[in-house]
Amino acid sequence: MLTAIGARSLEDLYSHLPAEVLQRSPLAIAPGKSEYDIVDYFRARGAECGADYPSFLGAGVYRHYRPVLVDTVVSRGEFLTSYTPYQAEIAQGTLTTIFEFQTMICQLTGMEAANASMYDGSTAVPEAAMMAARITGRDHIAVSGALHPEYRQVLETSVRNQGLPVTGFGYDEATGGLDVESLERAVDGRTAAVIIQSPNFLGVVENIKQAAEIAHRAGALLIVAFTEAVSLGLLEPPREADIVCGELQSFAISPSYGGPFAGIMACKEKFLRQMPGRIVGQTKDVDGRRAFCLTLATREQHIRREKATSNICTNQALIALMATVFLSLYGKQGLRELAAQNLSKAHYLAAGLPLRFSGPFFNEFVVSANGRRPEDINRELLERGIIGGLPLGRFYPELEGSMLLCATEMSRRQHMDAVTAVFAAQEALA
Amino acid sequence: MIRKVRSHITQNEPLLFETSSPGKIGYQLPELDVPAVDPAAVLGKENTRGEIEDFPEISEVEAIRHFTRLSTYNYAIDLGLYPLGSCTMKYNPRVNEAVARIDGLAWAHPYQPESLSQGALEIMATLEAALAEITGMDAVTLQPAAGAHGEFTGIQLVRALHQARGNARKKVLIPDSAHGTNPATARMAGYEVENIPSNERGMIDIEALDRLCTEDTAALMITNPNTVGVFEENITRIAEILHAKGAMVYMDGANMNALVGIARPGDFGVDVMHLNLHKTFSTPHGGGGPGSGAVAVKSHLEPFLPTPRLRRAENAWTWDYDRPSSIGKVRAFYGNFGVLVRALAYIMAHGGAGLRNATMDALLNANYIRAKLEPHFEHPHRAPTMHECVFSDEIQARHGVRTGDIAKRLIDYGFHPYTVSFPLIVHGAMMIEPTETEGKRELDLFIDAMISIAAEAVENPELVLKAPHSTRTSRVDEVMAARKPIVRWKPGAEAPGAND
Amino acid sequence: MYPADFHYTKEHEWVRAAGDGTATVGITFHAQKELGDIVYVDLPKTGTAVQAGKTMGSVESVKAVSDVYAPVSGEVVEINEMLAQAPEKLNEDPHGEAWLVKIRLSAPEEIQKLLSAEDYQSYVGAE
C-alpha cells in the first residue's frame, strides 16, 4: 500500500505537517489491555456502584424493568453500527422504526407530529422554548418552579444569549401544583411560551387545561414537559398543549448514571416546520412501494447553516429504538397495567409517610422528615442496604426538610415497609 | 466487476400498527404485592386517560421478527466499508457494549450517594485525563450530549471568558468549508457569523483571515484537518492572528481521527475544542445517536466549564457544584455516561501506542484510496491527504452523472456511499473516509467498484442514473415526502400491500 | 421566455405593475430551474411591510432553501394561497399562476430601476 502511495514509511504520511505541531513525546496512556483486563476493570468499577441496592430515587431518572428483547434488538449490528439514515434505500430498517416511534409518541402525547428524538428531556426544553419564540414572534419564556431544576438550569444556559428572558412562576404551597396567581402574573403580551411539567418535579399531576387557558388567553403557547414517561400510560395526555417535550428514559433505557437517554418533541401539525431535529416521512420509491426517508431537512443546520431552527445534528436513534421495542412489547394493555402498578406501589409507600403536598401524584411524592434532616433518614436507610429519596434542600431551600421518594414496579413491598419503618422510628425519636 | 454480494433480503414487513390484533401482549409484569388502587379515585377522573387509540398489540415473537426483518433493510459497518467522510465510521468493538451493560454501571442513578458512585466517577475522571492527554488540553468536560452540543458548550465558554473580560464581542469567523453545525452554533450563542474563504489548496486564506479578524471577533471555529481532509499547515500562524486580537481558536474535533498520537491541538494554539466520542473513540452511531461531545479547554477557560466538576477530595471523588464562573448546565446530570464507558474501553484496549497506530492506518487507507482513484476522478485540491479524501464529480458530470448518482450506484456494489455534496466548497463533492478499520482487501473491492462506476458513467450512464437496482427499496421520492409530509401512521392509511 | 412587461432583479424575482398602485411579484423561470423540485413556499403575512432588497420569504427544494427578496417596497396586500397546497406550481408556471404576493407600492419609481426582460435574459444567459 505504501508503494501505491509513493511513501516509504507510515511516518511519511504526516511528514508534511509543520515540525512545530508534531507531537514530541508518545501519549502517556498505558499500553493496550486485553479484553479480559478491560472487562475486569469495569466489573470492579461497577461493584463500587451499589448495583444490588433497592432504591427509591426518581427525580427524572426511574428504575423500570427492561425486557430482555430490547437489548437483543438494539445489539443487532444493522441497528447498532449504522449511521443516520441519509441513504434511504439502505436504511429502511432505521427509517421504519423511527416512523413507528414518531407515531407512538403522537399516540401517547395527544400531539399530531413528533420528531425522531432529541438528546434528552433537559435539552428538549430549550429547543421547545426557541420553537415557541419562532412561532409567536415573542421573546419571553415563563417557566414553572416545579419543572425539573436541572432542566431549568439547562434552559437558562441555552437561551441566555438568544434574547429570550426567562421568568419563573411558583407552585402552590398546599397542593404542590400550579400556583395560578403566580402564573397569571408571569404571563403577558410578550410571553412566547409557558412551560410546565406534569407530573411535576414534586410528583404532582398538573392541571394542564388551566395552564393552557391562561397561556392561550395571552397569545402564548403552552409547552408541557414530562420526566416520567410511564405516566402517559394512565394519565390524560396533554392535548391542550401546543408542544410536548420530555424524557424517554423510563421506556427501557438504563439509568446509566444519567445517560445516554432520549428526549421527545411533539407538536400540533401546524407547527411541524418549526420543529427542530430529524423527522422521518412516508413516501414511495420509484416502483410505487411505500418507503420512508428523512424529510423537511431544510429546517436543519446542514442546509440552512446559521439560519437553522437549531444546531442539533444527531438524534438518539438507538435509544429511541429501545423505547420503540419496549412500547411494542407492552402495547396498549401493558403500558396501562405497568402505569397502574407504579401508581399502586407509590400509593402504598406514601400511605405510611407524612406527605408534604395534597395534589394527586403518580409514582413519586414529597415527604417531610418531621423536623429531621432527610440526609439522616437516608443514612439510616443506607445502613439497611436501601438507597432512599432525594433531599430537596439543594434545589428548593424552602423544602430543606423534605425529600422526594419514588416507587416503581421494581419496588418490593418489604423494602417499602423498611422505609416506612425508618420514618416511623425517626418520628418516635422526634 | 461486481465482486461483493448484492442481493438484499426482501421479506415484507408491515408496520407494528398494521399487524396488531386486540388482546395480544408481549410482556409479563410481576405480581402486584401491594393493594391495587383505583386510578380514577387517586388521580381524579379528569386526569385518567382512556385506552391509547391504535397503540400496537403484538406478541413477543411478532416483535422480534418485526425488528429483525427491519434490521435486514439496513446497511451497517458490520456488513462492510462505510466510507462516510467526516463521520468516522469505524468498527465498534463489542466488549465496549458488554462493559457498558455491567449492572453497577448501567443501573447507577445520577442522584445516588457519591459513596456508592465511586466506580462511575473513577471512570469519568480517567477518561477526562486521557482525553486531556490526547488533545494536549488542560481540562475536559464530559457533559455535552453530542458534537453539536459540544460546539455550543465551547462557544458559550468563549463567550463567558470574553464577558468576564468586559466585552462578549460580536462575531465568530467560520471557514466556508465548515460543517453546518458551526454557523448554527455560533448563532445560538448570540454571535454573528462571518465566512472566511478557502484558498486553492483547500486551506484558510490567511490574508482574508488577517483582514477579517478584529477586536470584535470572539473566536474562529476551525476544523483541522479540515473537511477536505487537509491539515491547515498555517495553523500556528492562524492561532497567532486570533490571539493577537484577544480572540479564541475553537477546533471542531470531527476529524480528530487524523491526529490522535501524532499532533495535539493544545500544542498548536487551540483554546477550546470538542471531541466526537462516537467518531474518534468508536462508540456506535446507532443509526444516528447517542453520541457524546466532550469539550477540552486550556486553563484560561476552565473556570467557565459546566457544573458540576469532578474533584478529588481526600480519598474519594466528589462533584463540585461551587463554580461561580460556570456557564451553568448544558444537560441534566453529567453527560452520556454509557457512551463514556465505551470510549474509555476503546482507549484502554489501544493504549497510547495503539491509538497512534490506528491514526497511521487511517491515514494510510485514505491515501491509498486517493492514489488509486486519482486517475479516474477529479481531485480538486493538491494538498496532502490526511484521513479522508475529497473528489469532485467533474469528469463524470460531463456524461450527466453526478456525485449523488455515483453514490446510489455504489450501493449496488455492496457499499455504503461516501458523503455526498459536502463540503460545499467542492462542486459535486465525494468525501471518502475509510478509517483504520478496513484492510486492503475491502479497500480494493471499494476501489474496483468506484473505477467500474467511472467506466459505467461513460459507457452506460443510464445504469448509474437509475441506481440502485439491487436494493429492496428503489430510489425514494424525497420530493413527495417534503411536499405533503406524512410523519405518522394513521388508521386507514395506505394498506401494507403497497409494500409488495 | 421572460415577459417583456415584467421587471426583474438579479436575485431572480420578477415584478409586474398592475397600474393601480399595486404590483405582482414572483420568482423567475431561471430561479425555479436552479432550485429544482420546489416543495415549500414561505410567504409573508398579508399586511406585512416589505422593503426593496430585503428578505420577504423563502422557497425550498428538498435540499436547498433560497431567500426571496422584495423587489419593491410596500405593503403585502395579497398572497398566493394556492402555493401552500401546490408548491409544484412554481416549477410549472412561475411567471403566471404561481405568482407569490401582491404589493401596494410605497415607492413606485423603484420598478424602473430594475432589469428589463432583455437585460435579465442576458444576465442569466451570462451566468
PDB file of C-alpha atoms in Angstrom, chain A residues 26 48 99 104 119 154 173 209 220 258 278 285 302-303 336 353 359 378 389 402:
ATOM      1  CA  PRO A  26       4.439   9.453  22.986  1.00  0.00           C
ATOM      2  CA  GLU A  48     -18.309   0.158  43.582  1.00  0.00           C
ATOM      3  CA  PHE A  99     -41.683   6.360  11.739  1.00  0.00           C
ATOM      4  CA  MET A 104     -46.375   6.132  19.063  1.00  0.00           C
ATOM      5  CA  TYR A 119     -30.658  14.374  23.145  1.00  0.00           C
ATOM      6  CA  VAL A 154     -30.212  23.868  31.072  1.00  0.00           C
ATOM      7  CA  GLU A 173     -47.671  25.555  48.818  1.00  0.00           C
ATOM      8  CA  LYS A 209     -56.293  22.661  30.942  1.00  0.00           C
ATOM      9  CA  ALA A 220     -48.640  32.356  24.308  1.00  0.00           C
ATOM     10  CA  GLY A 258     -27.667   9.893  33.835  1.00  0.00           C
ATOM     11  CA  ARG A 278     -34.650  14.922  12.375  1.00  0.00           C
ATOM     12  CA  ASP A 285     -39.954   4.543  -4.130  1.00  0.00           C
ATOM     13  CA  HIS A 302     -26.528  21.272   7.280  1.00  0.00           C
ATOM     14  CA  ILE A 303     -28.648  23.211   4.785  1.00  0.00           C
ATOM     15  CA  ARG A 336     -51.574   0.900  31.221  1.00  0.00           C
ATOM     16  CA  LEU A 353     -45.493   8.585  55.309  1.00  0.00           C
ATOM     17  CA  GLY A 359     -52.120  17.251  44.908  1.00  0.00           C
ATOM     18  CA  ASN A 378     -31.138   8.328  54.025  1.00  0.00           C
ATOM     19  CA  GLY A 389     -35.040   9.546  48.338  1.00  0.00           C
ATOM     20  CA  SER A 402     -38.295  17.262  52.714  1.00  0.00           C
TER      21      SER A 402
END
